[in-house]
Short mmCIF file of C-alpha atoms in Angstrom, two decimals:
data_model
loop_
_atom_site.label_atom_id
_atom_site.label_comp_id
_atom_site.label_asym_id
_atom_site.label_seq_id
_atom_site.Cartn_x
_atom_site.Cartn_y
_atom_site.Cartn_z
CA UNK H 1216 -1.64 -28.61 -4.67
CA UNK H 1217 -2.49 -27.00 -1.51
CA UNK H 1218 0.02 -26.22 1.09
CA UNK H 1219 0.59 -24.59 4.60
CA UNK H 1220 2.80 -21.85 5.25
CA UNK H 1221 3.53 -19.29 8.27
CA UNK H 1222 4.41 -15.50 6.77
CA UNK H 1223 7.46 -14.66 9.15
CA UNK H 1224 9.78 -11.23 9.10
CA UNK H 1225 12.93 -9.94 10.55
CA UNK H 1226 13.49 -6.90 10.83
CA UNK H 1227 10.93 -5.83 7.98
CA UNK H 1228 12.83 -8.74 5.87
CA UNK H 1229 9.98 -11.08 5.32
CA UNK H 1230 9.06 -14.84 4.41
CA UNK H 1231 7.54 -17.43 3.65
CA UNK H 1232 8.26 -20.74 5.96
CA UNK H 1233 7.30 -24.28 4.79
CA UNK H 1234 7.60 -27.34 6.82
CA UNK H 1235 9.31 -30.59 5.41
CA UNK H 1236 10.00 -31.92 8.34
CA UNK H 1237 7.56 -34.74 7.38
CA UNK H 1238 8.33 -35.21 3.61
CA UNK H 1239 9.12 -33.14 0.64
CA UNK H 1240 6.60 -30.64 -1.13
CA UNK H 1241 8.23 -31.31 -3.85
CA UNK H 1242 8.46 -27.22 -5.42
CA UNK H 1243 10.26 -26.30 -8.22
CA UNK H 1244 11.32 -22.95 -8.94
CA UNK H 1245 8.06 -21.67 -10.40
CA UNK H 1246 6.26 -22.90 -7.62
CA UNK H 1247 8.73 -20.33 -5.14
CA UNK H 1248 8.67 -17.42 -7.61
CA UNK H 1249 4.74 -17.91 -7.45
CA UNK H 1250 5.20 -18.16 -3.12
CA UNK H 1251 7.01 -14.70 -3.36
CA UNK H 1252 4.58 -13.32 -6.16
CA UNK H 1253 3.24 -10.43 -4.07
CA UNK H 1254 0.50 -10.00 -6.15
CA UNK H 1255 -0.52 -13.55 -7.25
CA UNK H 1256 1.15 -15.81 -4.08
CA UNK H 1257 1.89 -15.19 0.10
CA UNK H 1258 4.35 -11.91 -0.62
CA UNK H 1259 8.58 -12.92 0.44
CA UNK H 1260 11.67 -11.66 -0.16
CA UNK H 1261 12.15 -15.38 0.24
CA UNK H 1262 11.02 -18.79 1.05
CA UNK H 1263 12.49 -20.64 4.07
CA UNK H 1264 11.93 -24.97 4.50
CA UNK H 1265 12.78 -26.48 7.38
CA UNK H 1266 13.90 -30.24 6.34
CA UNK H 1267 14.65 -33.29 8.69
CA UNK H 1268 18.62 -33.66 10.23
CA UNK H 1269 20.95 -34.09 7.69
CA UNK H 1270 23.81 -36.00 9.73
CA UNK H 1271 24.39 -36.51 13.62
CA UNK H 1272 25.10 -33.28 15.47
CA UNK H 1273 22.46 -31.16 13.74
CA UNK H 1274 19.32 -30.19 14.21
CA UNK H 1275 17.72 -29.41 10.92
CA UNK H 1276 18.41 -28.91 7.47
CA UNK H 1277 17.71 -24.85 6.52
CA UNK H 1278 16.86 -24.07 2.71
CA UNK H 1279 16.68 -20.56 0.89
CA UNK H 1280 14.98 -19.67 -2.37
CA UNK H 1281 15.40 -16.11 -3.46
CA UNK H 1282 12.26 -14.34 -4.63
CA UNK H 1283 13.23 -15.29 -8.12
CA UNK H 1284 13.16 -19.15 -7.35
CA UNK H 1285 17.21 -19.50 -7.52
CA UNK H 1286 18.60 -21.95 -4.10
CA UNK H 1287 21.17 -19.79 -2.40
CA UNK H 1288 23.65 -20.14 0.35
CA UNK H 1289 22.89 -18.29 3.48
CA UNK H 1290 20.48 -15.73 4.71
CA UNK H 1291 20.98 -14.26 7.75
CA UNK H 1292 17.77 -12.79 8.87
CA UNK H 1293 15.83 -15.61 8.01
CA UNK H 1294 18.03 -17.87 9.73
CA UNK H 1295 16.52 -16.01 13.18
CA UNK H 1296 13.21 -16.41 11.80
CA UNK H 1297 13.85 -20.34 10.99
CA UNK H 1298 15.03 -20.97 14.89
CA UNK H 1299 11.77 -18.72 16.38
CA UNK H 1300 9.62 -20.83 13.70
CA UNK H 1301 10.97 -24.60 14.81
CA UNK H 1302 11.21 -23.60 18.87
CA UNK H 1303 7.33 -21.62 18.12
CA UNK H 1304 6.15 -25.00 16.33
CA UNK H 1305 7.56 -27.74 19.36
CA UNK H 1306 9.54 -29.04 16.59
CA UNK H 1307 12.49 -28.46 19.04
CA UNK H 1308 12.65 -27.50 22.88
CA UNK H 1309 16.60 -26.21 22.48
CA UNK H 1310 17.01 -22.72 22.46
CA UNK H 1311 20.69 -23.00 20.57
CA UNK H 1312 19.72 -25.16 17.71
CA UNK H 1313 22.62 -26.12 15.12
CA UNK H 1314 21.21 -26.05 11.15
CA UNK H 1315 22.74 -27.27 8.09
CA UNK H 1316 22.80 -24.63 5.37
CA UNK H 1317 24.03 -24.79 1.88
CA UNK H 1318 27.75 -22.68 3.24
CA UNK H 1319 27.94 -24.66 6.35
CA UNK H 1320 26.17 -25.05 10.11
CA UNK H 1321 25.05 -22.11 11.88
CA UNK H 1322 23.89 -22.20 15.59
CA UNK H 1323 21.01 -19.65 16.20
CA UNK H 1324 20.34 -19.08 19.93
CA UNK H 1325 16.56 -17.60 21.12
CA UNK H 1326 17.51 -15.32 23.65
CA UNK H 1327 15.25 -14.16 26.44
CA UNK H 1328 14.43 -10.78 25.85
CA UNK H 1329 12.59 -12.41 22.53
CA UNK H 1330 15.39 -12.08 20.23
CA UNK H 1331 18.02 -14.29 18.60
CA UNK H 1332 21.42 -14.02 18.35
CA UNK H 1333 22.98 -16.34 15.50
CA UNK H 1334 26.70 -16.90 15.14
CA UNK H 1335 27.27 -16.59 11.27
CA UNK H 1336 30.97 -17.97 11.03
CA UNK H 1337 33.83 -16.37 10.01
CA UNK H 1338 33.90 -13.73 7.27
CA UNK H 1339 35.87 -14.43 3.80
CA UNK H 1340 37.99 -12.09 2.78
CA UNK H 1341 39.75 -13.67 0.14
CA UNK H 1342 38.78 -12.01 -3.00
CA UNK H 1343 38.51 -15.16 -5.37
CA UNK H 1344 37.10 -16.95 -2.91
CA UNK H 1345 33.59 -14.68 -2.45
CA UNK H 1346 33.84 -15.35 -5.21
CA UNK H 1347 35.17 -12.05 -7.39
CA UNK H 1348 37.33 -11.62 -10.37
CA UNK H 1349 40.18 -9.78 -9.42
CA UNK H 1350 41.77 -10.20 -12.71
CA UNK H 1351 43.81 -7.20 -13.55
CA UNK H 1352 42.37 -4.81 -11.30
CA UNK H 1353 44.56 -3.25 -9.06
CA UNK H 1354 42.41 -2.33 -5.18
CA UNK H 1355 43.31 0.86 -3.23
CA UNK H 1356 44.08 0.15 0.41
CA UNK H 1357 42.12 1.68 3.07
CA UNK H 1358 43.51 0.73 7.03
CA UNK H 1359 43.12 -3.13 6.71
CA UNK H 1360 40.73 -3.52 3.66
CA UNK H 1361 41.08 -3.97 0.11
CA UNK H 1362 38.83 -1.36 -2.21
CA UNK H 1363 37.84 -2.81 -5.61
CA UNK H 1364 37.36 -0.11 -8.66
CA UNK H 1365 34.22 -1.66 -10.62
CA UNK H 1366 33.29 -0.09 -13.65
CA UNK H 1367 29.49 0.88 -14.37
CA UNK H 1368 27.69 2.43 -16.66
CA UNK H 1369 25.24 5.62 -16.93
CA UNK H 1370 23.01 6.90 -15.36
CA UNK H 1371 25.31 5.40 -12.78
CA UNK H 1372 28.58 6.63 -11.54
CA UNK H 1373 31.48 5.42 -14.39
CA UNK H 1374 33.13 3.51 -11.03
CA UNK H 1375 32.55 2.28 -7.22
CA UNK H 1376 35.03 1.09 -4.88
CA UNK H 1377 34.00 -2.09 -2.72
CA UNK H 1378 34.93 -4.18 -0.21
CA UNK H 1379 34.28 -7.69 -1.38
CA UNK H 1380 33.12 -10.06 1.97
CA UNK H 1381 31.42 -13.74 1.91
CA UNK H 1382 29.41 -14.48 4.80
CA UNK H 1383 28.52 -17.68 3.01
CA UNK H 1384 26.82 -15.63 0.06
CA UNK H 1385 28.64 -12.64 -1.58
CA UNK H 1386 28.50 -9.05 -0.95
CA UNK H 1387 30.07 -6.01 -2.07
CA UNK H 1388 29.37 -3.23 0.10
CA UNK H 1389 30.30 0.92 -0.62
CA UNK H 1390 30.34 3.55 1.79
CA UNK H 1391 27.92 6.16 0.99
CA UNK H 1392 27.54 10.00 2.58
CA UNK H 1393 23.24 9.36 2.84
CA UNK H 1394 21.86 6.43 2.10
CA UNK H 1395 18.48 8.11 1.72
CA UNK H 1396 19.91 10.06 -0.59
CA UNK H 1397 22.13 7.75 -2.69
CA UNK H 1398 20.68 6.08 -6.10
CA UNK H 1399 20.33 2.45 -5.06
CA UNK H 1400 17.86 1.77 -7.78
CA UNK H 1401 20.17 2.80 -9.99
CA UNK H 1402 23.80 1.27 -8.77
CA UNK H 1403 21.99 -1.44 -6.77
CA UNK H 1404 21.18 -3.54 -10.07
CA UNK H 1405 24.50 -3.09 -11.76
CA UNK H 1406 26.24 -4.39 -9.30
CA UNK H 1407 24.27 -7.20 -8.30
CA UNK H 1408 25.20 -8.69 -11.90
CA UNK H 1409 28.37 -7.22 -12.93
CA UNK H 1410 30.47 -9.65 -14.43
CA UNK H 1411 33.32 -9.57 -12.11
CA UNK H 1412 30.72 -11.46 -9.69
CA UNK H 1413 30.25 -14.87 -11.34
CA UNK H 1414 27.54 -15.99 -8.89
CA UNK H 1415 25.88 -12.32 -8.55
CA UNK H 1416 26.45 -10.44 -5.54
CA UNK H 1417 24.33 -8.38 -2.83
CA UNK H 1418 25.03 -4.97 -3.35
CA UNK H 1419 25.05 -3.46 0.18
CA UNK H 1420 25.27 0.46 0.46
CA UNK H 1421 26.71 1.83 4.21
CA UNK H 1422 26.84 4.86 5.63
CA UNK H 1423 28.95 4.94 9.17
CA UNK H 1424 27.43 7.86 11.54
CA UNK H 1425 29.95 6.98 14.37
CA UNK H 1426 32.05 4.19 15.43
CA UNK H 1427 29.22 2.22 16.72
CA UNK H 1428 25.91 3.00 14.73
CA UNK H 1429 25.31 2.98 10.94
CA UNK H 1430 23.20 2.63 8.47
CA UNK H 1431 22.51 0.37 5.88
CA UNK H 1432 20.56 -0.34 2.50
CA UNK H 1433 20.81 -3.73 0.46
CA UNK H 1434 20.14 -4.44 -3.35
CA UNK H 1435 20.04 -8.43 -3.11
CA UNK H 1436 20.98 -10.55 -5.35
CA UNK H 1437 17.78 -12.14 -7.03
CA UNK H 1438 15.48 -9.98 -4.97
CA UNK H 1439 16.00 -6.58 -5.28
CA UNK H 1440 16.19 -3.71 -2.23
CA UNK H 1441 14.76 -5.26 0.83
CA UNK H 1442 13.75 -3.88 4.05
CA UNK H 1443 16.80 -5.54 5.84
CA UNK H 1444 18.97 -8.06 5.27
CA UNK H 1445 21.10 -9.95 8.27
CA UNK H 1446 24.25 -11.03 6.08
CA UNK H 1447 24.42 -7.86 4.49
CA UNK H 1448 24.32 -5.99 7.69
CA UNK H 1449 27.18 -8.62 8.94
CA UNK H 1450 29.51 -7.92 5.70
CA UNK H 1451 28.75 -4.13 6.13
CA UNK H 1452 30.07 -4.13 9.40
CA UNK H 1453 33.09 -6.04 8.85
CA UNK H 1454 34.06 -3.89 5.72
CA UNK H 1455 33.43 -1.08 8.42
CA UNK H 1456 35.70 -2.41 10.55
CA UNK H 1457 38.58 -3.46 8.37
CA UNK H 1458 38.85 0.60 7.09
CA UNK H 1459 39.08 1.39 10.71
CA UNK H 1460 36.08 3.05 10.89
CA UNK H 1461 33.90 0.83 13.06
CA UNK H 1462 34.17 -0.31 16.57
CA UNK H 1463 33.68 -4.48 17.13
CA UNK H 1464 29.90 -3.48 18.13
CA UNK H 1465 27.57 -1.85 16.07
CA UNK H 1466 23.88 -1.18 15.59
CA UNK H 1467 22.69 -1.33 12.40
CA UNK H 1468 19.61 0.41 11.73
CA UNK H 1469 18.06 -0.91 8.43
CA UNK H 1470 14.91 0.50 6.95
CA UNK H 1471 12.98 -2.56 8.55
CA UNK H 1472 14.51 -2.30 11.84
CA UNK H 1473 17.72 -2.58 14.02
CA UNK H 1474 20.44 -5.37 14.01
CA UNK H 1475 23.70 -5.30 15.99
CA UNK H 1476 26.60 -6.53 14.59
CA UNK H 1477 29.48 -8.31 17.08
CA UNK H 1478 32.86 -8.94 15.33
CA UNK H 1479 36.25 -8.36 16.90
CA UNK H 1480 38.13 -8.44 13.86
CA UNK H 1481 40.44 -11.18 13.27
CA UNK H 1482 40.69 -13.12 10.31
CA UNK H 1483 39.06 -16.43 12.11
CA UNK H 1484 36.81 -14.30 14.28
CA UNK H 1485 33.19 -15.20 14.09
CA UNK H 1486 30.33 -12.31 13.20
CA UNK H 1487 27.40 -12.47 15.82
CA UNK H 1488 23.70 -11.41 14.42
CA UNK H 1489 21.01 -10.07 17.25
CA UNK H 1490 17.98 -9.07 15.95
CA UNK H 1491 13.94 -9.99 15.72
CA UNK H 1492 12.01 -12.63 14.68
CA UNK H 1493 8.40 -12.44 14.39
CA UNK H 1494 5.91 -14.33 13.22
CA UNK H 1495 3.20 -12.91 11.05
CA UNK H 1496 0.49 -14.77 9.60
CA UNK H 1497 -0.13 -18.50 9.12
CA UNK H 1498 -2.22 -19.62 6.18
CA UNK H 1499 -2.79 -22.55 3.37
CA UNK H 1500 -2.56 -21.89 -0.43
CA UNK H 1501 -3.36 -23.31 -3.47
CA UNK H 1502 -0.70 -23.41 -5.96
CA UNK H 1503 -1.74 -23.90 -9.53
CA UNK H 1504 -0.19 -26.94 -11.25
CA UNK H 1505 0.53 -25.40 -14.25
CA UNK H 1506 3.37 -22.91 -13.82
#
């Protein structure tokens, strides 16, 4: 089966786009973990298809394999990359576009300067609802946020505290003194599948350098450390802000690039992504059909 693809990236978080906008490719998940196979397929942290409206008032249908061929719920930088890909393609002339995404609609907006802004909802903070096991764990209280002990084992530290967030896929996030420094090879994959998590989690790793810059790695959940990634950056900040150590604007400089964060902190207040969205390469590959 041959197929066409466009290689896309945000912020250094990169990948592969397909277009069902005319009928179903019909993939399973060997055929995405073979599309992010950097060394057999295109290379992606993971694979973005753009699919026909799903019900009046939207504009497409958004769809998110991890690298390791699993569906999930959200991804925030490749939601930017999914508006810059339909506008790019004339498969829309809106520059606010409203998609349907596994956790809900999100309304991406291409903004003039090149970049795109996407309003990603309102963050959950409800423990069991991320979802996390709070069962009898007691957190430590920090300004307004709840810190979770979770127990790991060696060569990692015997516990982390974390401040659980949804932004329609789960993270736990940890402040950290130098991310450069701090062993997210080592804590990264231990927390991504600790058993408190029952759906996995995206182990995000911040370090605040003043109330309106920090920086951030990511160990995500069926991919491993990326380069960026957008929800990450969003829970990050809002665990910032709910210990009182963020303002409600911050630039977040990943190791792929810089995305701000807008969030004024109420419970029903929505986070606001800006970042880029760039387009790569375009190309057609074979996929075998034995997989």
């Amino acid at each position: 089966m041959h197929i066409r693809f466009t290689k896309m990236q945000g912020a250094g978080n990169d990948f592969v786009v397909l277009d069902e906008t005319q009928g179903s490719l019909g993939l399973t998940e060997a055929h995405y973990r073979f599309l992010a196979d950097r060394h057999f397929g295109v290379g992606a942290d993971q694979i973005l298809t753009v699919r026909p409206s799903p019900a009046e008032g939207v504009d497409f249908e958004y769809v998110i394999h991890n690298a390791d061929g699993g569906e999930v719920e959200q991804c925030g930088n490749g939601s930017r990359c999914f508006a810059r890909f339909v506008y790019d393609k004339g498969l829309t002339q809106k520059t606010t576009i409203r998609v349907q995404t596994m956790s809900g609609v999100i309304a991406p907006q291409l903004m003039a300067d090149g970049r795109v802004t996407v309003d990603m909802g309102a963050p959950v903070l409800d423990a069991p609802r991320v979802p996390f096991d709070t069962q009898g764990l007691q957190p430590a209280l920090r300004h307004q946020a709840q810190l979770w002990p979770l127990a790991l084992q060696a060569p990692a530290p015997a516990q982390v505290d974390v401040v659980v967030v949804s932004m329609g896929n789960p993270h736990a996030v940890q402040l950290v003194d130098d991310v450069d420094q701090f062993a997210v090879a080592v804590v990264g994959p231990q927390v991504e599948r600790h058993v408190r998590f029952p759906q996995r989690v995206n182990a995000g790793f911040l370090q605040v350098q003043n109330r309106s810059q920090a920086r951030l790695r990511v160990y995500e959940r069926g991919t491993g450390e990326t380069l960026a990634c957008g929800t990450g950056a969003c829970a990050a900040v809002v665990a910032g802000i709910r210990q009182g150590l963020l303002d409600a604007r911050v630039d977040v400089q990943t190791r792929g690039g810089l995305l701000t964060i807008a969030w004024e902190g109420g419970a029903q207040d929505h986070v606001f992504m800006t970042g880029p969205a760039t387009t790569v390469f375009e190309g057609q590959i074979e996929i075998p059909d034995a997989l």
